[in-house]
Short mmCIF file of C-alpha atoms in Angstrom, two decimals:
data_model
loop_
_atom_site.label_atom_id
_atom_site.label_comp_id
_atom_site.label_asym_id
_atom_site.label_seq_id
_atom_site.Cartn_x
_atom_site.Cartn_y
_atom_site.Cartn_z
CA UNK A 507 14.17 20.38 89.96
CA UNK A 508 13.17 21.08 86.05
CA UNK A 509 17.23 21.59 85.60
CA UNK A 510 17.76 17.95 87.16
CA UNK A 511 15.42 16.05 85.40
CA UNK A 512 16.53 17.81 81.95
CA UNK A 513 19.47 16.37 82.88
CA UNK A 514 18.73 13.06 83.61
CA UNK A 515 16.54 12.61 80.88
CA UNK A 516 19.54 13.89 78.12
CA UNK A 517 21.81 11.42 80.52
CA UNK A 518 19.54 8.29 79.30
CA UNK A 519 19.54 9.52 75.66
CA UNK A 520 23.24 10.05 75.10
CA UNK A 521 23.19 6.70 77.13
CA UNK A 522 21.53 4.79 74.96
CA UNK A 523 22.34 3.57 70.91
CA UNK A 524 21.02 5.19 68.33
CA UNK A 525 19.47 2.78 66.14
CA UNK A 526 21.69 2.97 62.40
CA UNK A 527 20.17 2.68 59.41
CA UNK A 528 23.20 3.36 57.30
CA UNK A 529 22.97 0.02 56.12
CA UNK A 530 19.16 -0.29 54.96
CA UNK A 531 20.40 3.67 53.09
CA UNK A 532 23.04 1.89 51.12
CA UNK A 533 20.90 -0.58 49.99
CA UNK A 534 18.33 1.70 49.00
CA UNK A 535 20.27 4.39 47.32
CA UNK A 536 22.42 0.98 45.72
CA UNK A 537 19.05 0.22 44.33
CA UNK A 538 17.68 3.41 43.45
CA UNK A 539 20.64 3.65 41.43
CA UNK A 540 20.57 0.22 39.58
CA UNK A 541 16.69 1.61 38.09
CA UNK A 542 18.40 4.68 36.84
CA UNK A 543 21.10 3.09 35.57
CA UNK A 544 18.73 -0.15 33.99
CA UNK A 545 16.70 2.71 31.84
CA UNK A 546 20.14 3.49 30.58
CA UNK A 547 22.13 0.74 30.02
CA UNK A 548 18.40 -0.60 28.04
CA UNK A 549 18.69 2.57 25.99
CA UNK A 550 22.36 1.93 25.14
CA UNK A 551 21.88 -1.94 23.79
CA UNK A 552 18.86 -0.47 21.62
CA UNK A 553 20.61 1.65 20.09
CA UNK A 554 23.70 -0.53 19.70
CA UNK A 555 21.79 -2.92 18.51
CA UNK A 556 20.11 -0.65 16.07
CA UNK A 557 23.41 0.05 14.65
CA UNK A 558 24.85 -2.93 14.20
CA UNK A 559 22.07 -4.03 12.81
CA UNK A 560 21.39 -1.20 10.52
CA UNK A 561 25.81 -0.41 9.37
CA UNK A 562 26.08 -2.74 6.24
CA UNK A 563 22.81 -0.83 4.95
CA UNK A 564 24.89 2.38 6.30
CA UNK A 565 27.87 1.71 5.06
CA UNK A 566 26.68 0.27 1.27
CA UNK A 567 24.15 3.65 0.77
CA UNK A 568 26.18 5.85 3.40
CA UNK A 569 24.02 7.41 6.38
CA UNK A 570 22.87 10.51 4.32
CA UNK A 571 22.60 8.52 0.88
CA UNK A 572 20.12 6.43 3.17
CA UNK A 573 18.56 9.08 4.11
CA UNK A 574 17.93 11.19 1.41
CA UNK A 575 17.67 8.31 -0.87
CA UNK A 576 13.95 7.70 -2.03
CA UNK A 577 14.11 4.82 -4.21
CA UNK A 578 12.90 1.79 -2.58
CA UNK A 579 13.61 -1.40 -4.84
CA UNK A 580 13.66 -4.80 -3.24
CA UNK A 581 14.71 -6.20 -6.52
CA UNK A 582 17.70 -3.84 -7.04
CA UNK A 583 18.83 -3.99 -3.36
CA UNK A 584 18.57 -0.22 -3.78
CA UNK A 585 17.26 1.52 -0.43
CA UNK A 586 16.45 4.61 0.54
CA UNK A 587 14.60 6.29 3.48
CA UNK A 588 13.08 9.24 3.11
CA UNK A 589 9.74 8.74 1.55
CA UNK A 590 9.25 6.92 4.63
CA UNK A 591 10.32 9.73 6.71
CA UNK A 592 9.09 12.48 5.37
CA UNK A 593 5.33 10.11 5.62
CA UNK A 594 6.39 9.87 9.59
CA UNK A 595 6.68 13.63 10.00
CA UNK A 596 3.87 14.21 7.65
CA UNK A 597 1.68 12.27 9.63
CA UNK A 598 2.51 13.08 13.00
CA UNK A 599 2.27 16.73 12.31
CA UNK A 600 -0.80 16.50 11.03
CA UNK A 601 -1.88 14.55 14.01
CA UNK A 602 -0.69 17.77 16.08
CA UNK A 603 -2.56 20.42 14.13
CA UNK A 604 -5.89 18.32 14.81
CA UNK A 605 -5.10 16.45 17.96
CA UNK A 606 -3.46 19.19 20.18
CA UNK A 607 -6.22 22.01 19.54
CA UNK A 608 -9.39 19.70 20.50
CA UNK A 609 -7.27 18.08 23.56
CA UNK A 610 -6.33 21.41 25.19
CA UNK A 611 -10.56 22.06 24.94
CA UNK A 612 -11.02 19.17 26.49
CA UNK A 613 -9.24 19.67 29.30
CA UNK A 614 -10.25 23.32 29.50
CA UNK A 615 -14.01 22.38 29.42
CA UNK A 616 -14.04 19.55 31.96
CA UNK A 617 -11.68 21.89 34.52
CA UNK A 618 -13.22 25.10 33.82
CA UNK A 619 -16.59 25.26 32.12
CA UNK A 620 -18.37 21.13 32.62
CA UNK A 621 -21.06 20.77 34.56
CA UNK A 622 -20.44 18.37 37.63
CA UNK A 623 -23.14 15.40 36.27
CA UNK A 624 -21.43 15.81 33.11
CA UNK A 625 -17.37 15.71 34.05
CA UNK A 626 -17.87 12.13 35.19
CA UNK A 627 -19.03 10.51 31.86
CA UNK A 628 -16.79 12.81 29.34
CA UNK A 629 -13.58 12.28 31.54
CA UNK A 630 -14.52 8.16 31.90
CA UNK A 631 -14.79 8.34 27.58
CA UNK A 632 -11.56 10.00 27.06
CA UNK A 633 -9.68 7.59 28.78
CA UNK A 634 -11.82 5.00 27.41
CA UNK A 635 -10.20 6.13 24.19
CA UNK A 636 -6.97 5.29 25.16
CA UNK A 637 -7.50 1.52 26.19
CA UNK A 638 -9.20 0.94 22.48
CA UNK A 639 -6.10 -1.10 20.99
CA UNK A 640 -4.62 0.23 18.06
CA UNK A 641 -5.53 -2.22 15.32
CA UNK A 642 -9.21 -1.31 16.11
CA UNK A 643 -8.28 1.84 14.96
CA UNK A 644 -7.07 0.88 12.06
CA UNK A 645 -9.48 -1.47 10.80
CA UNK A 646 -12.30 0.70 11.69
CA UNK A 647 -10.23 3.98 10.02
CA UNK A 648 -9.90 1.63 6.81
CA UNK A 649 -13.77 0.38 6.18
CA UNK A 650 -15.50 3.28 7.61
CA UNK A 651 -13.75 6.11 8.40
CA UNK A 652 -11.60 5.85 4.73
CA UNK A 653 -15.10 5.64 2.38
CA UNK A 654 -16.24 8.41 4.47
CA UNK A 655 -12.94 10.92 3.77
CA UNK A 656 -13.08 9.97 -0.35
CA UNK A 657 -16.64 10.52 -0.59
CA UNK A 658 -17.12 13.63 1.20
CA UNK A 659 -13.83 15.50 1.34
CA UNK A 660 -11.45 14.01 -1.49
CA UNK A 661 -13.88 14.12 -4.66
CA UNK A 662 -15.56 17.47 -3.07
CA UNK A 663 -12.22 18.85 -3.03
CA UNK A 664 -10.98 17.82 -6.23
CA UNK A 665 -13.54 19.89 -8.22
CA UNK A 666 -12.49 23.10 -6.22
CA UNK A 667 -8.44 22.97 -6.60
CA UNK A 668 -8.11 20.90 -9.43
CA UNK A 669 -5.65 23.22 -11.69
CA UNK A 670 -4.45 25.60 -8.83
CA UNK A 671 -0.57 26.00 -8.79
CA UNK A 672 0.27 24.87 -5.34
CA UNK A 673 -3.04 24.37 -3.40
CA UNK A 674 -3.87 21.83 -6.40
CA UNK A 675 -0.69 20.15 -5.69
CA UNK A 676 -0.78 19.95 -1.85
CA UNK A 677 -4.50 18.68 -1.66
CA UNK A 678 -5.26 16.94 -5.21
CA UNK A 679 -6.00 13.38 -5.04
CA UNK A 680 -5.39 11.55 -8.31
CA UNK A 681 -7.07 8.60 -7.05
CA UNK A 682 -9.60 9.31 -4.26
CA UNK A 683 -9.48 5.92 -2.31
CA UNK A 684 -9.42 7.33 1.14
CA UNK A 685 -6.26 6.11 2.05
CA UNK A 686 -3.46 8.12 2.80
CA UNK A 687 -1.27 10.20 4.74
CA UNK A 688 -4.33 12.66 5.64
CA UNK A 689 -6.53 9.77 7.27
CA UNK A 690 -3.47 8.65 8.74
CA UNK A 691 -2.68 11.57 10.27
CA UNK A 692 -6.57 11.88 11.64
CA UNK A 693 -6.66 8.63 13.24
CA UNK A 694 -3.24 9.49 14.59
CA UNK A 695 -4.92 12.57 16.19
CA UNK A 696 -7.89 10.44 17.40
CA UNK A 697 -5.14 7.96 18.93
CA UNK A 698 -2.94 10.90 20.91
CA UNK A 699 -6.19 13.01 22.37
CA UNK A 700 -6.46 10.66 25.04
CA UNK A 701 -3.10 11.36 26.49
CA UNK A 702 -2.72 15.14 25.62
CA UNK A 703 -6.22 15.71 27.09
CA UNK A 704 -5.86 13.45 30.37
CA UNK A 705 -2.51 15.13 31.75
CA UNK A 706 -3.20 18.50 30.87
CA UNK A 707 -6.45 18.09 32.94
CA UNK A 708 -4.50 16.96 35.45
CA UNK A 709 -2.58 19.53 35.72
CA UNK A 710 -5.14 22.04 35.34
CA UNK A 711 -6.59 20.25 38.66
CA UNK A 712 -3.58 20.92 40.38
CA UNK A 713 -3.08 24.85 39.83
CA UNK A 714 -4.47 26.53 43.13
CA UNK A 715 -8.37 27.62 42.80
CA UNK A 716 -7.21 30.66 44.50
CA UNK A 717 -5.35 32.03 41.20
CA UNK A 718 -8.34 31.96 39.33
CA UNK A 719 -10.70 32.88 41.95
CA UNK A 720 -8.37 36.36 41.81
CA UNK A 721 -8.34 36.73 38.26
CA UNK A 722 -12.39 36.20 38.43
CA UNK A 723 -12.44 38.57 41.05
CA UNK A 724 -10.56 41.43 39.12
CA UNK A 725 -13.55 40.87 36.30
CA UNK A 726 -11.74 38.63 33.71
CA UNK A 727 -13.43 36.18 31.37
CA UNK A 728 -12.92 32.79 31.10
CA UNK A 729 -10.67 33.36 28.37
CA UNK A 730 -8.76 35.82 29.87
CA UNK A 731 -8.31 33.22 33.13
CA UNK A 732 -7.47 30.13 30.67
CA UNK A 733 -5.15 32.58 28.44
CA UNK A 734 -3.12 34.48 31.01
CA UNK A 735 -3.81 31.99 34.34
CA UNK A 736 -4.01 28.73 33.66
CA UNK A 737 -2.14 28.38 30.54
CA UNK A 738 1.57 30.22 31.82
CA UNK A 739 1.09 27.67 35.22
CA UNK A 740 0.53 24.65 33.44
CA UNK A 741 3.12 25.27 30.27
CA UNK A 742 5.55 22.72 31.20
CA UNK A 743 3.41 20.13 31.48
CA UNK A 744 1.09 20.98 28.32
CA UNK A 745 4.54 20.71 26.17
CA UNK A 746 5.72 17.57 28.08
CA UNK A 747 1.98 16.26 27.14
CA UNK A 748 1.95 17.12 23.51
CA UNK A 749 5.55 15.51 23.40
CA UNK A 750 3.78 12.19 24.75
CA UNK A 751 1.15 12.15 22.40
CA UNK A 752 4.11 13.39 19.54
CA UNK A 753 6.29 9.80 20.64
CA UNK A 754 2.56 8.14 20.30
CA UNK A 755 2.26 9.45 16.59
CA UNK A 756 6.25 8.66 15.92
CA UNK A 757 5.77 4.96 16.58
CA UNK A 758 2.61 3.72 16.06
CA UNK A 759 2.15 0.68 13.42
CA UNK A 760 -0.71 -1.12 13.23
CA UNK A 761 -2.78 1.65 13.05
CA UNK A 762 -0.78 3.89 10.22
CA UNK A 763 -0.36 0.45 8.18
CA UNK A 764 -4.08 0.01 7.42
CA UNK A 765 -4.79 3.04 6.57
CA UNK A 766 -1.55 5.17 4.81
CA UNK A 767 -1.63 2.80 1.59
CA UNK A 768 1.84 1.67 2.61
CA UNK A 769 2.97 3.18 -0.71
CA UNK A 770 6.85 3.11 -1.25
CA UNK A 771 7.25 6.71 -2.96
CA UNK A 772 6.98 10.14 -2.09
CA UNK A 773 3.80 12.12 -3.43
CA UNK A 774 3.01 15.55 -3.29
CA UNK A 775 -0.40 15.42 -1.84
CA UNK A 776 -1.23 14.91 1.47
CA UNK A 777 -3.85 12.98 0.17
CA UNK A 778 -1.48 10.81 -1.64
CA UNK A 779 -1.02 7.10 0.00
CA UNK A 780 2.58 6.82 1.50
CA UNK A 781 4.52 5.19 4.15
CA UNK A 782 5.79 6.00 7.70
CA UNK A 783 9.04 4.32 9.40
CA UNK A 784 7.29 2.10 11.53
CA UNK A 785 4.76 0.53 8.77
CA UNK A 786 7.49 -0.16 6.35
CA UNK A 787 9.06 -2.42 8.98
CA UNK A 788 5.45 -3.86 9.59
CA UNK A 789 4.96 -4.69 6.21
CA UNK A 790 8.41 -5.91 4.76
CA UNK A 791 10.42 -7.30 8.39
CA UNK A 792 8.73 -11.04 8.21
CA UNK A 793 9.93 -11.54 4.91
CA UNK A 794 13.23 -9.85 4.34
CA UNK A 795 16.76 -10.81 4.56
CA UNK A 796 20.38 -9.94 3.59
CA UNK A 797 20.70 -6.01 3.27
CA UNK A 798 16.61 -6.04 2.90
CA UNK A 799 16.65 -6.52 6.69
CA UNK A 800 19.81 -4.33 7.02
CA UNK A 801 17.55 -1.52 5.60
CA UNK A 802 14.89 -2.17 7.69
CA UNK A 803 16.72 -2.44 11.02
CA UNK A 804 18.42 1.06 9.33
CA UNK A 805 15.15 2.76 9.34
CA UNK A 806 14.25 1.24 13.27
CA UNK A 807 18.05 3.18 13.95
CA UNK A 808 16.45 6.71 12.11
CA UNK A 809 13.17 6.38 13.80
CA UNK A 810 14.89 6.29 17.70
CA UNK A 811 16.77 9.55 16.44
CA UNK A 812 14.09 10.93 15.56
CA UNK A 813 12.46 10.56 18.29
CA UNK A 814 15.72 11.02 20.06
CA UNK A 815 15.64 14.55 18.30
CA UNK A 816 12.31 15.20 19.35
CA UNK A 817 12.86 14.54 23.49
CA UNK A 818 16.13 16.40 23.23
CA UNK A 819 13.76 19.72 21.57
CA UNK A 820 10.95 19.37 24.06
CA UNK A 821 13.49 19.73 26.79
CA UNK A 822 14.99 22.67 25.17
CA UNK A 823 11.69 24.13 25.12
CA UNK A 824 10.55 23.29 28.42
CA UNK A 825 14.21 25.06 29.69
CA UNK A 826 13.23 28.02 27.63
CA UNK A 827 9.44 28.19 29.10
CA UNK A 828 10.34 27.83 32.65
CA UNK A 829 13.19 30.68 32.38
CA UNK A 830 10.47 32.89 31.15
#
């Protein structure tokens, strides 16, 4: 009786059609694909464009006489990036050594050590950090946060390595306005917390409770859990954060421009005003033309390899974290 209606029942199912939804799978993967491809073929024209753009400013200087150049001379029509690189770099590493360090804490403090009533409010800040648009940080870096660096670390720190061979060099001001590429490079730092801090937390969050409930269990500190626990699990996101808030510090404007000096040469002091990529084109795009503008749209090319540069070494690293 069981074998009959077994029977039946398989009878009526090879019976009936099978509903197809090849069609709706086309469409879907057809689509799918077109989003892929619309991130690339977007990607492609900007840097097309970049070129085109930017190749009688290439072709006059050549790409590494453009590069290397550093005289900047409207008058002349005599060009040359790297004063404005080497300001980009300077500033966005800076923003690293400061920003990375207190980010990582944060994240480590509200996932590991923050009292529940607490978590709420310091979490809800951070990201309250990132909505703050970025000419309120520069105007606020420039007529308070600028006095405050000339007053009490530029003139301070004049008297102490004014003379020294290469210390004196590296952090002498010869005019202590405030401005430069070390207050850029702070509020660069304040700018990429929120993001560094928010997805590392996140990812904190996610690694199981049981992992460090074992390595609390086996007596190990909280150091020892966030050093040889947390840290190894979450290492491929931490980079791919710090690579967000590095593409943050590449291409920010508005910010940089108030408060680097936007000078066009290349000092030896970190304290010294400069220029980055991105505020050179802020400052000089409304009003040039001819191979001005060629230069300009030269320097937007550099910038997106640059930051092409950067992607391609942060995947490099990833590849080499996750195979160890």
């Amino acid at each position: 009786m069981v074998a009959s209606s077994e029977h039946i029942l398989a009878a009526s199912h090879a019976g009936s059609p099978r509903p197809s939804h090849s069609g709706f799978d086309r469409i879907f993967r057809a689509a799918a694909f077109g989003c892929a491809a619309l991130v690339l073929l977007v990607l492609a024209g900007i840097l097309a464009a970049m070129l085109y753009g930017g190749w009688p400013a290439f072709r006059e200087f050549g790409f590494f006489g453009f590069v290397t150049g550093s005289v900047w001379n409207v008058g002349a029509d005599q060009y040359g990036a790297w004063p404005a690189i080497a300001g980009t770099l300077s500033s966005a590493f800076i923003a690293l050594v400061i920003g990375v360090p207190i980010s990582l804490g944060i994240a480590v403090f509200l996932t590991q050590l923050s009292p529940p009533w607490l978590k709420a409010p310091i979490a809800t800040a951070v990201e309250l950090l990132a909505a703050v648009p970025s000419i309120i940080y520069g105007m606020w870096g420039l007529f308070v946060f600028a006095p405050l660096v000339a007053n009490y670390i530029q003139v301070p720190l004049n008297s102490v390595v004014e003379g020294l061979p290469i210390v004196g060099t590296i952090l002498y001001s010869r005019v202590p306005s405030g401005t430069g590429i070390f207050t850029a490079g702070i509020i660069l730092a304040l700018m990429i917390i929120p993001f560094i801090a928010s997805v590392t937390r996140d990812m904190l969050d996610q690694i199981p409770p049981v992992l460090r409930e074992s390595a609390y269990g086996i007596g190990c500190t909280t150091w020892e859990v966030v050093r040889h626990v947390l840290v190894p699990q979450a290492g491929v996101s931490i980079i791919g954060a710090i690579m967000l808030g590095l593409g943050r510090a590449l291409g920010e404007t508005m910010a940089v421009t108030f408060v680097i000096g936007n000078a066009n040469r290349l000092g030896g002091s970190i304290f010294d005003p400069g220029s980055t990529i991105a505020s050179r084109i802020a400052n000089e795009f409304n009003e040039a033309a001819d191979l001005q503008l060629n230069a300009l749209i030269a320097l937007g090319c550099i910038l997106f390899l640059v930051t092409f540069a950067v992607l391609i070494a942060a995947r490099l690293l990833i590849a080499r974290v996750q195979r160890s």
